[in-house]
Short mmCIF file of C-alpha atoms and ligand atoms in Angstrom, two decimals:
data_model
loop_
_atom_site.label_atom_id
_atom_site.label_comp_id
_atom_site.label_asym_id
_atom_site.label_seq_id
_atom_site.Cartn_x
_atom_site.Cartn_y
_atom_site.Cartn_z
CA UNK A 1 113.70 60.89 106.61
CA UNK A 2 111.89 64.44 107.33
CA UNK A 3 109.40 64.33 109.91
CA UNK A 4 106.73 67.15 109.27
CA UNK A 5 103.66 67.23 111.43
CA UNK A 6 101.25 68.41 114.36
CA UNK A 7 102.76 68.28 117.79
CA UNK A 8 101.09 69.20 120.91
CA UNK A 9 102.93 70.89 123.83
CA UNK A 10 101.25 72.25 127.21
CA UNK A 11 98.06 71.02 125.23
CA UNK A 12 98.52 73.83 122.05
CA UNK A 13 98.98 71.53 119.02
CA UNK A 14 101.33 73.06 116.65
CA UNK A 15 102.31 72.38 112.65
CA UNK A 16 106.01 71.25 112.66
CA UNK A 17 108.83 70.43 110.54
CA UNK A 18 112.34 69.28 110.81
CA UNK A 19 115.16 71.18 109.29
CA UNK A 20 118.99 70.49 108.57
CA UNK A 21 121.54 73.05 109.80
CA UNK A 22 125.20 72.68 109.73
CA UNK A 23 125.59 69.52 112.32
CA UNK A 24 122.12 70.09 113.83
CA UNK A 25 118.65 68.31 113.12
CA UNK A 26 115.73 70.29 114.51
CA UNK A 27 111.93 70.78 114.78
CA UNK A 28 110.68 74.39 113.79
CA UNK A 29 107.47 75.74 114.01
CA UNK A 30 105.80 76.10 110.20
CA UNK A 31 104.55 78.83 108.44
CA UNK A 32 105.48 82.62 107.85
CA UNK A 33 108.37 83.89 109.85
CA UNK A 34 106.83 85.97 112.35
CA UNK A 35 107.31 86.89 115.79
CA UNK A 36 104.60 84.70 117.15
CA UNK A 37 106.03 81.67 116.03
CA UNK A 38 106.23 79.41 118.84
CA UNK A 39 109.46 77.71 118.03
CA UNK A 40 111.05 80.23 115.85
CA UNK A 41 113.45 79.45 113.12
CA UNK A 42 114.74 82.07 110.41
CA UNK A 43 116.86 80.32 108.06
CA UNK A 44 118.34 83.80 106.74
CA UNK A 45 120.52 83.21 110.18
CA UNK A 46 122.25 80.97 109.63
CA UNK A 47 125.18 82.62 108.23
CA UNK A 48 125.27 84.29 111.73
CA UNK A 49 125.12 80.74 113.54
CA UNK A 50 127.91 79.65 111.51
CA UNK A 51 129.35 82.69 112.01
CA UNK A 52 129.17 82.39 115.56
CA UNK A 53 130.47 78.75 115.66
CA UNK A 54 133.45 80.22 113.42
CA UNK A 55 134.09 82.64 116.33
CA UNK A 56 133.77 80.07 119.06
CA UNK A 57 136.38 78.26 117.38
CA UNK A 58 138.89 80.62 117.71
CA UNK A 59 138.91 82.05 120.87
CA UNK A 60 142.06 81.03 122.97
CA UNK A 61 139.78 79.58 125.69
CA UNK A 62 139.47 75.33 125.62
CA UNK A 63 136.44 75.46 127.92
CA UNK A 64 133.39 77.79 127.16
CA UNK A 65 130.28 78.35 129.34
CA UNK A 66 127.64 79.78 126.61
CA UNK A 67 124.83 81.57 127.69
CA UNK A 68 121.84 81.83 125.27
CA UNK A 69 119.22 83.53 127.09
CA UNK A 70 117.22 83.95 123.63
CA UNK A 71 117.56 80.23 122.15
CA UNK A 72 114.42 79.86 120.65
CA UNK A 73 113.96 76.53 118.31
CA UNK A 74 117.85 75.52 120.28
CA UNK A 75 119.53 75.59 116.79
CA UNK A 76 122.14 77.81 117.80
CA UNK A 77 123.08 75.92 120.91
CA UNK A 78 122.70 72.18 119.28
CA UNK A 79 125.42 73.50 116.42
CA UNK A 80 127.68 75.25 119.30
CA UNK A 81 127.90 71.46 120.98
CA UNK A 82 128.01 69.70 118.19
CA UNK A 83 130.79 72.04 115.99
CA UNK A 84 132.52 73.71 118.15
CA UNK A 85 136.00 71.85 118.60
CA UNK A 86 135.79 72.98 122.70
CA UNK A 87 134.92 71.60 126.00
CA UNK A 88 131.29 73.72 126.40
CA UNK A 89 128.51 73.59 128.61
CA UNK A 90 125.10 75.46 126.72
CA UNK A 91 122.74 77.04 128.60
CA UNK A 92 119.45 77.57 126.54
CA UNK A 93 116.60 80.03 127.60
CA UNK A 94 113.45 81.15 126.52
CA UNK A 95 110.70 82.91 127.76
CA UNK A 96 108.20 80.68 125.09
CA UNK A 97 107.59 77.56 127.24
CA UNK A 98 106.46 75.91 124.25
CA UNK A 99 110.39 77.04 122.60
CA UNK A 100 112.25 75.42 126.00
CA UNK A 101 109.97 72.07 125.31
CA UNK A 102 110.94 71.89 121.87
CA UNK A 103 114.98 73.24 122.64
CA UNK A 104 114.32 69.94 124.84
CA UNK A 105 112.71 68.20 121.97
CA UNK A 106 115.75 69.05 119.29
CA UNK A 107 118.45 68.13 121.85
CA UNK A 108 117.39 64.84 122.09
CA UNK A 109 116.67 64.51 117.85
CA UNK A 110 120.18 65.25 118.15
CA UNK A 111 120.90 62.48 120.26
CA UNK A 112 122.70 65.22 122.98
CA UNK A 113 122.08 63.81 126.91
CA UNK A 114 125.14 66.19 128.91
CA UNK A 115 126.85 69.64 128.43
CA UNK A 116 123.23 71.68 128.84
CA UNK A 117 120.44 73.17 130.88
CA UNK A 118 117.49 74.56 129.78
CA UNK A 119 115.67 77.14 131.30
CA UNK A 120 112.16 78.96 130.58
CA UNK A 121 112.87 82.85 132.23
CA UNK A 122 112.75 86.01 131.20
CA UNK A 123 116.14 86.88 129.27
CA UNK A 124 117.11 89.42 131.83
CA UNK A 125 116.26 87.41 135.01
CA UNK A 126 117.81 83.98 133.53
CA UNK A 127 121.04 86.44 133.24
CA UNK A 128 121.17 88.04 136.14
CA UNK A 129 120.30 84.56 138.37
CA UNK A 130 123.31 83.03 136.25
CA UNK A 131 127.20 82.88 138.06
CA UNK A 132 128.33 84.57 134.23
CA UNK A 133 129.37 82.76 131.05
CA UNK A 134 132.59 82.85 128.95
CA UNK A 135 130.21 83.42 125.81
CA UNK A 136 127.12 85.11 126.28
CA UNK A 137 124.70 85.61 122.75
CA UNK A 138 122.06 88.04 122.47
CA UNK A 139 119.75 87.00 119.91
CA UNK A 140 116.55 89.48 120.04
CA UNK A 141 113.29 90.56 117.69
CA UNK A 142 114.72 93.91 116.76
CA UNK A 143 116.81 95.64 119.38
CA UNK A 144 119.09 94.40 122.04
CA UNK A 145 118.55 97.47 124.52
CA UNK A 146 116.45 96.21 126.52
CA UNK A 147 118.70 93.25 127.62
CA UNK A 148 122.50 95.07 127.63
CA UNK A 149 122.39 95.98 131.21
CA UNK A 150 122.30 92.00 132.53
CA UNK A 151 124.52 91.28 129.47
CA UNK A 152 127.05 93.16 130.29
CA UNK A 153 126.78 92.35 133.69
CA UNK A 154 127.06 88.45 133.32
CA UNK A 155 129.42 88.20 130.63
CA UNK A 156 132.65 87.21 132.80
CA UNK A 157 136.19 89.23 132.75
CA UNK A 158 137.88 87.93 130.04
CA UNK A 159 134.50 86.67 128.34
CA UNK A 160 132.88 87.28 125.01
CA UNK A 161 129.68 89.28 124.08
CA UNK A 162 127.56 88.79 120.13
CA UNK A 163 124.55 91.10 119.90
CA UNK A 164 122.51 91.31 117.10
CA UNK A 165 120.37 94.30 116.49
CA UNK A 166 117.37 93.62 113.42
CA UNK A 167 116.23 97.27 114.00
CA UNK A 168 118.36 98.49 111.15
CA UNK A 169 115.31 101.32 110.46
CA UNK A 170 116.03 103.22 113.59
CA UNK A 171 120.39 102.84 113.61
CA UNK A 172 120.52 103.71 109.81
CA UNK A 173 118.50 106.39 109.95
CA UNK A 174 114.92 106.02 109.12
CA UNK A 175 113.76 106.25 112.77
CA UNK A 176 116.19 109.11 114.19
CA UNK A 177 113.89 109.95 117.22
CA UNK A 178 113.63 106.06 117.76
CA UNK A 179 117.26 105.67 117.85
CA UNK A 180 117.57 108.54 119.90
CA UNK A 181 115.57 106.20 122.56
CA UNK A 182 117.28 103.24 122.25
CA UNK A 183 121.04 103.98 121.51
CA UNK A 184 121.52 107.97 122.76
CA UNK A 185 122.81 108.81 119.44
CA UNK A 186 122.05 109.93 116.24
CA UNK A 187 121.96 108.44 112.77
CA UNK A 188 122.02 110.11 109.20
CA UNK A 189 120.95 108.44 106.23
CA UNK A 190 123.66 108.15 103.67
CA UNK A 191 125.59 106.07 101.73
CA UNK A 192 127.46 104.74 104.51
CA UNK A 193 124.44 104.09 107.06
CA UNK A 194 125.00 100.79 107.77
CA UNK A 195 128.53 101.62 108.94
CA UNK A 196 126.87 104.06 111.11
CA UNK A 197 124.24 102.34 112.13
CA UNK A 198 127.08 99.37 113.58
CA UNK A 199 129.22 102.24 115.10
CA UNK A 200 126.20 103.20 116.86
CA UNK A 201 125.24 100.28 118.35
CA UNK A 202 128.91 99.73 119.21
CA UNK A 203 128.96 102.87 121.53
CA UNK A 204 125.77 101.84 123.02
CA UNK A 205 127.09 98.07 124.33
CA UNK A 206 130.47 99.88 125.34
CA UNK A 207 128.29 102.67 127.15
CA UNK A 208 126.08 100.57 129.49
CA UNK A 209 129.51 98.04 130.14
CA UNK A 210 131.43 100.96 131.37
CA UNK A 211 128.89 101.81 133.79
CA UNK A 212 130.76 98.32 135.75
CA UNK A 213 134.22 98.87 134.79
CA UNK A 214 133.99 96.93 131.75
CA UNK A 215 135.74 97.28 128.35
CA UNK A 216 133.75 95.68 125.85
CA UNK A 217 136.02 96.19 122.82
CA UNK A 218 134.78 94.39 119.26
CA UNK A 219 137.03 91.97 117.60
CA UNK A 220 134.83 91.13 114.80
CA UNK A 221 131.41 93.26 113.52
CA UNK A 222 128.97 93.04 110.45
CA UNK A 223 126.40 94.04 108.77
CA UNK A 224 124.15 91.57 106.55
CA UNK A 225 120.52 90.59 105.81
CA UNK A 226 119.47 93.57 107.34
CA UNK A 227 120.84 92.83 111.19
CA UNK A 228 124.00 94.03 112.72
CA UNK A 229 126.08 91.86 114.26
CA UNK A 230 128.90 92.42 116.77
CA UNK A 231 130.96 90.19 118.93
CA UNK A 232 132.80 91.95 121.83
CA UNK A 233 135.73 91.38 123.97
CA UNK A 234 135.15 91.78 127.47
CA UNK A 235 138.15 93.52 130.18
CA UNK A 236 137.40 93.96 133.56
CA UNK A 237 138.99 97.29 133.85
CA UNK A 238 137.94 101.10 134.75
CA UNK A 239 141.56 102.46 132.53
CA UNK A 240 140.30 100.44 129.83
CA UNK A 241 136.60 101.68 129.38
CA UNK A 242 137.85 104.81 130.06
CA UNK A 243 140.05 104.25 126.62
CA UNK A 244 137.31 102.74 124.63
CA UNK A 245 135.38 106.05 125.39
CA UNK A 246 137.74 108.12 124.26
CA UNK A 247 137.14 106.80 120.85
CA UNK A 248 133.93 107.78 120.81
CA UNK A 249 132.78 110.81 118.49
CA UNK A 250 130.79 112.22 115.67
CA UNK A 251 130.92 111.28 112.15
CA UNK A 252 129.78 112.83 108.35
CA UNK A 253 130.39 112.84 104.84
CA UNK A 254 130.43 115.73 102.45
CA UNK A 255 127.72 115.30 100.14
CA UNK A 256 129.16 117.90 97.82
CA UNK A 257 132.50 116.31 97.78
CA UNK A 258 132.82 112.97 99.49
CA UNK A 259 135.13 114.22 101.94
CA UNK A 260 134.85 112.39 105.23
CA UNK A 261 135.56 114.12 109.24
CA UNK A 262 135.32 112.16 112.22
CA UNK A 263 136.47 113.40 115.87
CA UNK A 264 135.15 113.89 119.12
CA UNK A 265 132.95 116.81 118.21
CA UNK A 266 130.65 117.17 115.62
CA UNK A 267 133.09 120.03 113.72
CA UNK A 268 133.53 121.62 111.76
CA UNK A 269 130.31 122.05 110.62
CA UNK A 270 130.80 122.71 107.23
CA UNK A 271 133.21 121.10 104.77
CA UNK A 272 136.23 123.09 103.42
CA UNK A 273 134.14 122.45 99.83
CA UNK A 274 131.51 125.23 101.65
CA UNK A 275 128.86 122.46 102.10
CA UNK A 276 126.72 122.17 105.20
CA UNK A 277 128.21 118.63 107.20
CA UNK A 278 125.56 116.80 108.86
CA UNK A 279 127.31 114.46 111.55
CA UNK A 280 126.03 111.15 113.13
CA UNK A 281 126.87 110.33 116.59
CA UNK A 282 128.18 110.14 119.43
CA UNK A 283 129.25 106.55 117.71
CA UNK A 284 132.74 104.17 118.43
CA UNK A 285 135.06 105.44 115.79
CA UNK A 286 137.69 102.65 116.46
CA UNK A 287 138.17 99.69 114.91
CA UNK A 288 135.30 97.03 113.86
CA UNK A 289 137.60 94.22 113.62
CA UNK A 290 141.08 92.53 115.50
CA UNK A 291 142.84 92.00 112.48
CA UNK A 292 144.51 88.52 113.43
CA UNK A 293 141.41 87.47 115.06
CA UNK A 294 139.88 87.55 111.70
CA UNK A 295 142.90 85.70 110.40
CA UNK A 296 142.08 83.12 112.65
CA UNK A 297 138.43 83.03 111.60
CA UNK A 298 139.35 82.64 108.35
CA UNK A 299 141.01 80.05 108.96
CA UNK A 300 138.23 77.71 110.23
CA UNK A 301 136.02 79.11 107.32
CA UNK A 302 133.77 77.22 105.03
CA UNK A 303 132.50 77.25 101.19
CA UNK A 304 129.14 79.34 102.97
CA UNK A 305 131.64 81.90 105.00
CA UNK A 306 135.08 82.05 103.38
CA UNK A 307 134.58 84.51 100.91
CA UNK A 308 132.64 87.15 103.59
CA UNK A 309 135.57 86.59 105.91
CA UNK A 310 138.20 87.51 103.24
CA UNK A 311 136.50 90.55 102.26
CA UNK A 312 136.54 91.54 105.91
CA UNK A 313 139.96 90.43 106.68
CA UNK A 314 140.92 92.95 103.78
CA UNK A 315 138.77 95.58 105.29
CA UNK A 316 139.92 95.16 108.50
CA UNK A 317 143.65 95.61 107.46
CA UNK A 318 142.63 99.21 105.98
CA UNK A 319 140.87 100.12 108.83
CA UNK A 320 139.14 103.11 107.46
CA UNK A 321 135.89 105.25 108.46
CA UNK A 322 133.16 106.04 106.45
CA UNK A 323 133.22 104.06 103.31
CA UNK A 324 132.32 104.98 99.68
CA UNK A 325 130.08 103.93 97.07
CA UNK A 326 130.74 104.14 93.34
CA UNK A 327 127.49 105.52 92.84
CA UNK A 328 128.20 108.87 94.90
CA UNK A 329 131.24 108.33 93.23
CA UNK A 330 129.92 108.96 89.94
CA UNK A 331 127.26 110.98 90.92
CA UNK A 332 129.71 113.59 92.68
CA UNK A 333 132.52 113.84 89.86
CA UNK A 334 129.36 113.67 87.37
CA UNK A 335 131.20 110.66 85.50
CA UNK A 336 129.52 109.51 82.41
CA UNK A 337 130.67 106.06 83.49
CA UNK A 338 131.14 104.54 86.68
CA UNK A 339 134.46 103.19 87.49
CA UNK A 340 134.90 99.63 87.93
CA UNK A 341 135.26 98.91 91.62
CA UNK A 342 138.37 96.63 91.26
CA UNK A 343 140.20 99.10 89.02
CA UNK A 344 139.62 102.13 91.59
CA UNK A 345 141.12 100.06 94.33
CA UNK A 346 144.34 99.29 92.12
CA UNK A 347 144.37 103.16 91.34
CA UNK A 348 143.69 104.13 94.95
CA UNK A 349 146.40 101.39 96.10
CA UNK A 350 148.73 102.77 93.31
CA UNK A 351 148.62 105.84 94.36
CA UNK A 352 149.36 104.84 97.66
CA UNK A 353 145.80 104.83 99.64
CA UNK A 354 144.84 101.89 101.73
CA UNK A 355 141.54 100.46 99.83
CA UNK A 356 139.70 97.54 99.83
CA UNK A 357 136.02 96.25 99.22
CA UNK A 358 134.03 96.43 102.00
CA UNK A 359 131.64 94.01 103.46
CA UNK A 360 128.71 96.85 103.51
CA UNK A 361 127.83 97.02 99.92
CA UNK A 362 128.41 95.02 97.13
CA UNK A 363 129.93 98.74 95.52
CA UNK A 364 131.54 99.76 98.28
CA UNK A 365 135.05 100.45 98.93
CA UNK A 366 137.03 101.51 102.15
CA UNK A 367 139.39 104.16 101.65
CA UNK A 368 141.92 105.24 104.73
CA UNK A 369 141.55 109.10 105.13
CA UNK A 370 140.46 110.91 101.97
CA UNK A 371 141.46 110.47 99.00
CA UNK A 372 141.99 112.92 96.06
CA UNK A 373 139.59 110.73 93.87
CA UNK A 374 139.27 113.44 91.13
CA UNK A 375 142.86 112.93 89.44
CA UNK A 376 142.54 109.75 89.81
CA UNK A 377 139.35 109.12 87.75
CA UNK A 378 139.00 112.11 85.63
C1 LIG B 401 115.11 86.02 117.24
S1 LIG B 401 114.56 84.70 118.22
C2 LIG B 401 116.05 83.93 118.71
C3 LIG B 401 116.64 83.07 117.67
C4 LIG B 401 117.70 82.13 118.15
N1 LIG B 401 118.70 82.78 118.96
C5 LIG B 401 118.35 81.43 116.97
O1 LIG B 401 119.55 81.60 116.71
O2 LIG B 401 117.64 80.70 116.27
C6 LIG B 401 114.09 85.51 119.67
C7 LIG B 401 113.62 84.58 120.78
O3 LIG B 401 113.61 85.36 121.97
C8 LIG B 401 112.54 84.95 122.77
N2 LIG B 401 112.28 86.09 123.67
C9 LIG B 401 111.72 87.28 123.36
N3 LIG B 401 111.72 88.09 124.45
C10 LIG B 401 112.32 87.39 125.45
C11 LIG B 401 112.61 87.67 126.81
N4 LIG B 401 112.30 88.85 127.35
N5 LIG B 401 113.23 86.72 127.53
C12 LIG B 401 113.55 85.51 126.99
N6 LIG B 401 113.27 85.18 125.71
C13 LIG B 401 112.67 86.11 124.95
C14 LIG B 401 111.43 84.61 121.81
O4 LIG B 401 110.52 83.68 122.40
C15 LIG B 401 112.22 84.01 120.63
O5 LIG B 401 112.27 82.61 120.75
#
């Protein structure tokens, strides 16, 4: 039975309604999904809750201290103690009084009494008051910026770090000036923006951990429903932030001829096809995924996540930069006909190119370095 109603906390009466997710039973306020909700739920997450309870579950560690300084309606927190197959003790936060009475609220719904604290701080000061946590989740409206310096700062030596960033506008390219503010880099809008866009934000979470001698190096990153999502590993150690930033650098495609450069400057500056290259960056050019970590992740996957994780663990084996899309494809060798995307990879694969969908677009496909497509499809 559904409960759906008015409930009043600190006086303010508020429409509710319960909602099933995964394991978890819980109150959420009503109405549009907007920032002022009081006890905000977005249902389009929760592919990155079960996401995140996928990654939980296969981390080496047995015993997890999570940190969600952003936990809104609880959800996230209520499915990490009742799915993840771990000892863990959830901290909740919120700044929304009303969102830390109703975390309370759904906790007991869910019949939960140990294994928690809830809090009502600021995100940065609920951090930064904290002795660190083993998983630490940054859950923001738009970007994460603001709250990377305690992040990074709490998340403990051989801890874990998921940020999600909904300001896709800015890191893809929209907003260049506003990315400039926010992640010191810039973006280009392309094809392969959302790739950029994630690479971006990478740099910017490895940046501000470096500035303590910490290598925050991601093991598993994505882009969906227009957020970004990246989980990090975290090293205490000054020879291995100095690593990660060597990988940083400057990335473009050739819009005359697909071909892709990435290194640490942005050069050349024109392809060898004659056209102008316009590079994004400074961005992380290394990987976006640890290969058996993914494995691992797969294995705990569902109906919901299964078929997402495969595509990644194929993308992750090819490793490439700067993926393609049949439609420049087409557009760039002027075929009559695109090609289908399953046939090009056997071709490419044939031919002996590393290819695979990718996770970015639904007509994308990762190529390793760059391919001679022309004989191939002409
Ligand atoms: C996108 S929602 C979080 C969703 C939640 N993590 C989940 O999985 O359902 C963002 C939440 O952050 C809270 N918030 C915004 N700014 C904050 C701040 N500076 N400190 C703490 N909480 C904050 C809001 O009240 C809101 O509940």
């Amino acid at each position: 039975m559904f409960w759906q109603g008015r409930y009043t906390v600190k006086g303010r009466s508020e429409q509710f309604r319960e909602v099933i997710e995964g394991s978890a039973r819980v109150l959420v306020s009503t109405g549009a999904i907007t920032k002022r909700m009081e006890a905000f739920y977005n249902p389009i997450m929760e592919f990155n809750r079960s996401v995140t309870i996928l990654f939980l579950n296969s981390v080496p560690q047995e015993r997890l201290i999570v940190g969600l300084p952003m936990a809104a309606t609880g959800v996230r927190g209520i499915r990490i103690l009742k799915e993840v197959k771990k000892r863990v003790m959830v901290h909740f936060n919120d700044k929304s009084e009303i969102a830390t009475k109703i975390i309370k609220r759904n906790l007991k719904l869910n019949k939960l009494s140990a294994g928690f604290t809830v809090s009502n701080l600021d995100a940065s000061i609920f951090m930064l008051g904290s002795k660190g946590f083993s998983y630490l989740d940054i859950d923001p409206f738009g970007t994460p910026s603001p709250f990377l310096d305690s992040a990074v700062r709490r998340v403990s030596r051989q801890g874990y770090l998921g940020v999600t960033a909904t300001d896709t506008a800015p890191l893809a390219g929209t907003y260049p000036k506003a990315c400039l503010r926010n992640y010191w880099a810039m973006p280009v809008r392309n094809e392969f923006m959302h790739e950029t866009g994630l690479r971006i934000l990478i740099r910017k979470v490895q940046l501000i951990a470096s500035q303590f001698d910490k290598a925050l190096e991601p093991v598993f990153s994505y882009y969906r429903d227009h957020y970004y999502r990246v989980f990090f590993r975290a090293r205490k150690s000054k020879s291995a932030a100095d690593g990660l930033l060597k990988q940083h650098g400057w990335l473009a495609g050739c819009r005359r001829c697909l071909r892709r450069y990435h290194s640490i400057t942005p050069a050349p500056s024109k392809c060898e096809c004659g056209a102008k290259l316009n590079y994004a960056g400074p961005l992380w050019l290394g990987k976006l995924w640890d290969t058996s970590f993914v494995e691992r992740m797969l294995k705990h996957a569902d109906s919901n996540t299964k078929q997402f994780l495969s595509t990644i663990y194929e993308e992750s084996k090819v490793n490439a930069i700067g993926f393609y899309t049949l439609g420049m494809i087409g557009k760039v060798l002027k075929l009559s006909e695109l090609p289908k995307k399953h046939k090009l990879i056997e071709k490419l694969n044939k031919a002996g190119y590393k290819a695979s969908p990718t996770h970015f677009s639904p007509e994308g496909v990762a190529i390793r370095g760059n391919p001679q497509l022309k004989p191939l499809l002409l």
